[in-house]
Amino acid sequence: MASPPVPRPTPSILAGALKTDSRARLRHDYRTPVNHIVGYSELLIEEAGERHLEVFIPVFQRICEGARQLLESIESAFSEDAGPDGGWAENSWAENSWEGEAFRGKLNATSRELSQTLSSLAETLEGGHRETIADLDAIAGAIQRVREFIRQED
């Protein structure tokens, strides 16, 4: 018995798939360094006692919260809203999407604030706490990757 013929995708279905794949890739590219910021800041919070840095826990928490806000912005910008044909509803995400000025502006402002917090903290810890400084450098590198990616998208 012969199997039924497999329908060939139409150009509009292929275009939609490419657009979805592109958004998924961009979402991943934005999220990856931000997840690093969350991970390192959570590590700093957990190890603050061992490193004798309890006084800095609120700063580490602020860094972590800032990164989580970035993740929320990214999720909001890349959320999938199905339109009537099962595709993307363009008007539902255009204003706050990764293509929008508001989105990039929010990422820039939050990443700038995180950078300033890190710089201030690094100056305070200068000369000691090498392990913590290395973690802060890793966070700073991740913030820099986010900022470079934003500039690349402009």
Short mmCIF file of C-alpha atoms in Angstrom, two decimals:
data_model
loop_
_atom_site.label_atom_id
_atom_site.label_comp_id
_atom_site.label_asym_id
_atom_site.label_seq_id
_atom_site.Cartn_x
_atom_site.Cartn_y
_atom_site.Cartn_z
CA MET A 1 0.00 0.00 0.00
CA ALA A 2 1.42 3.35 -1.03
CA SER A 3 1.71 6.13 1.48
CA PRO A 4 -0.13 9.35 0.81
CA PRO A 5 1.95 12.07 -0.83
CA VAL A 6 3.63 14.45 1.57
CA PRO A 7 2.46 18.01 0.94
CA ARG A 8 5.19 20.40 -0.11
CA PRO A 9 5.59 23.49 2.03
CA THR A 10 4.39 26.67 0.42
CA PRO A 11 6.69 29.72 0.19
CA SER A 12 4.71 31.45 2.95
CA ILE A 13 5.14 28.45 5.29
CA LEU A 14 8.87 28.38 4.54
CA ALA A 15 9.17 32.13 5.10
CA GLY A 16 7.34 31.81 8.42
CA ALA A 17 9.63 28.98 9.51
CA LEU A 18 12.73 31.02 8.66
CA LYS A 19 11.37 34.03 10.54
CA THR A 20 10.60 31.85 13.58
CA ASP A 21 14.08 30.28 13.43
CA SER A 22 15.67 33.73 13.18
CA ARG A 23 13.77 34.98 16.23
CA ALA A 24 14.65 31.85 18.18
CA ARG A 25 18.33 32.31 17.35
CA LEU A 26 18.27 35.99 18.35
CA ARG A 27 16.43 35.16 21.56
CA HIS A 28 19.11 32.58 22.36
CA ASP A 29 21.91 35.02 21.52
CA TYR A 30 20.47 37.63 23.89
CA ARG A 31 19.65 35.18 26.68
CA THR A 32 22.97 33.31 26.82
CA PRO A 33 25.18 36.06 28.28
CA VAL A 34 22.37 37.25 30.54
CA ASN A 35 22.02 33.73 31.95
CA HIS A 36 25.76 33.85 32.68
CA ILE A 37 25.21 37.05 34.68
CA VAL A 38 22.44 35.37 36.68
CA GLY A 39 24.58 32.29 37.31
CA TYR A 40 27.68 34.16 38.45
CA SER A 41 25.70 36.54 40.65
CA GLU A 42 23.86 33.61 42.28
CA LEU A 43 27.25 31.96 42.86
CA LEU A 44 28.52 35.13 44.53
CA ILE A 45 25.44 35.27 46.76
CA GLU A 46 25.84 31.61 47.77
CA GLU A 47 29.57 31.89 48.45
CA ALA A 48 29.57 35.32 50.10
CA GLY A 49 29.96 33.79 53.57
CA GLU A 50 32.92 31.63 52.60
CA ARG A 51 34.56 34.58 50.91
CA HIS A 52 33.86 36.92 53.86
CA LEU A 53 31.79 39.21 51.64
CA GLU A 54 28.46 39.12 53.45
CA VAL A 55 28.29 42.91 53.36
CA PHE A 56 28.10 42.74 49.53
CA ILE A 57 25.16 40.32 49.33
CA PRO A 58 22.69 43.17 48.60
CA VAL A 59 24.90 44.30 45.70
CA PHE A 60 25.13 40.76 44.32
CA GLN A 61 21.35 40.48 44.66
CA ARG A 62 20.91 43.77 42.77
CA ILE A 63 23.10 42.43 39.96
CA CYS A 64 21.08 39.22 39.84
CA GLU A 65 17.78 41.11 39.84
CA GLY A 66 18.99 43.40 37.05
CA ALA A 67 19.89 40.36 34.96
CA ARG A 68 16.51 38.79 35.64
CA GLN A 69 14.86 42.01 34.47
CA LEU A 70 16.88 41.73 31.27
CA LEU A 71 15.61 38.16 30.84
CA GLU A 72 12.02 39.32 31.33
CA SER A 73 12.52 42.02 28.69
CA ILE A 74 13.95 39.47 26.29
CA GLU A 75 11.11 37.02 26.92
CA SER A 76 8.55 39.76 26.39
CA ALA A 77 10.20 40.94 23.18
CA PHE A 78 10.42 37.47 21.71
CA SER A 79 7.11 36.07 22.94
CA GLU A 80 5.18 34.02 20.43
CA ASP A 81 1.64 35.20 19.81
CA ALA A 82 -0.11 33.12 17.20
CA GLY A 83 -2.10 35.06 14.66
CA PRO A 84 -5.31 33.83 13.03
CA ASP A 85 -3.37 31.69 10.55
CA GLY A 86 -1.21 30.14 13.27
CA GLY A 87 1.72 32.40 12.41
CA TRP A 88 3.18 35.40 14.15
CA ALA A 89 0.86 38.26 14.97
CA GLU A 90 3.18 41.05 13.92
CA ASN A 91 1.30 43.87 15.63
CA SER A 92 1.38 42.07 18.99
CA TRP A 93 5.13 42.29 19.37
CA ALA A 94 6.36 45.02 17.04
CA GLU A 95 6.46 47.85 19.57
CA ASN A 96 8.32 45.94 22.28
CA SER A 97 10.18 43.51 20.04
CA TRP A 98 13.90 43.13 19.59
CA GLU A 99 13.47 45.33 16.54
CA GLY A 100 12.04 48.17 18.64
CA GLU A 101 13.95 51.11 20.07
CA ALA A 102 12.21 50.66 23.41
CA PHE A 103 13.58 47.14 23.79
CA ARG A 104 17.15 48.07 22.90
CA GLY A 105 16.92 51.17 25.06
CA LYS A 106 15.79 49.12 28.05
CA LEU A 107 18.60 46.59 27.53
CA ASN A 108 21.13 49.40 27.18
CA ALA A 109 19.96 51.18 30.32
CA THR A 110 19.89 48.04 32.46
CA SER A 111 23.23 46.76 31.17
CA ARG A 112 24.80 50.21 31.76
CA GLU A 113 23.48 50.20 35.33
CA LEU A 114 24.89 46.71 35.89
CA SER A 115 28.26 47.81 34.50
CA GLN A 116 28.39 50.78 36.86
CA THR A 117 27.50 48.58 39.84
CA LEU A 118 30.25 46.12 38.87
CA SER A 119 32.85 48.86 38.42
CA SER A 120 32.08 50.31 41.82
CA LEU A 121 32.20 46.88 43.45
CA ALA A 122 35.46 45.95 41.70
CA GLU A 123 37.09 49.17 42.94
CA THR A 124 35.98 48.37 46.48
CA LEU A 125 37.42 44.85 46.30
CA GLU A 126 40.62 45.85 44.48
CA GLY A 127 43.75 44.27 45.89
CA GLY A 128 42.06 41.25 47.42
CA HIS A 129 39.38 38.68 46.79
CA ARG A 130 40.89 37.46 43.52
CA GLU A 131 38.27 34.73 43.09
CA THR A 132 35.47 37.25 43.46
CA ILE A 133 37.18 39.70 41.11
CA ALA A 134 37.41 36.87 38.53
CA ASP A 135 33.66 36.25 38.88
CA LEU A 136 32.96 39.98 38.52
CA ASP A 137 35.15 40.02 35.40
CA ALA A 138 33.08 37.15 33.98
CA ILE A 139 29.88 39.10 34.67
CA ALA A 140 31.39 42.22 33.10
CA GLY A 141 32.33 40.20 30.01
CA ALA A 142 28.77 38.89 29.70
CA ILE A 143 27.37 42.41 30.03
CA GLN A 144 29.80 43.56 27.34
CA ARG A 145 28.58 40.78 25.01
CA VAL A 146 24.98 41.92 25.53
CA ARG A 147 25.91 45.53 24.78
CA GLU A 148 27.90 44.56 21.67
CA PHE A 149 24.98 42.48 20.44
CA ILE A 150 22.61 45.43 20.92
CA ARG A 151 24.95 47.69 18.92
CA GLN A 152 25.24 45.02 16.23
CA GLU A 153 21.44 44.93 15.85
CA ASP A 154 21.17 48.74 15.38
#
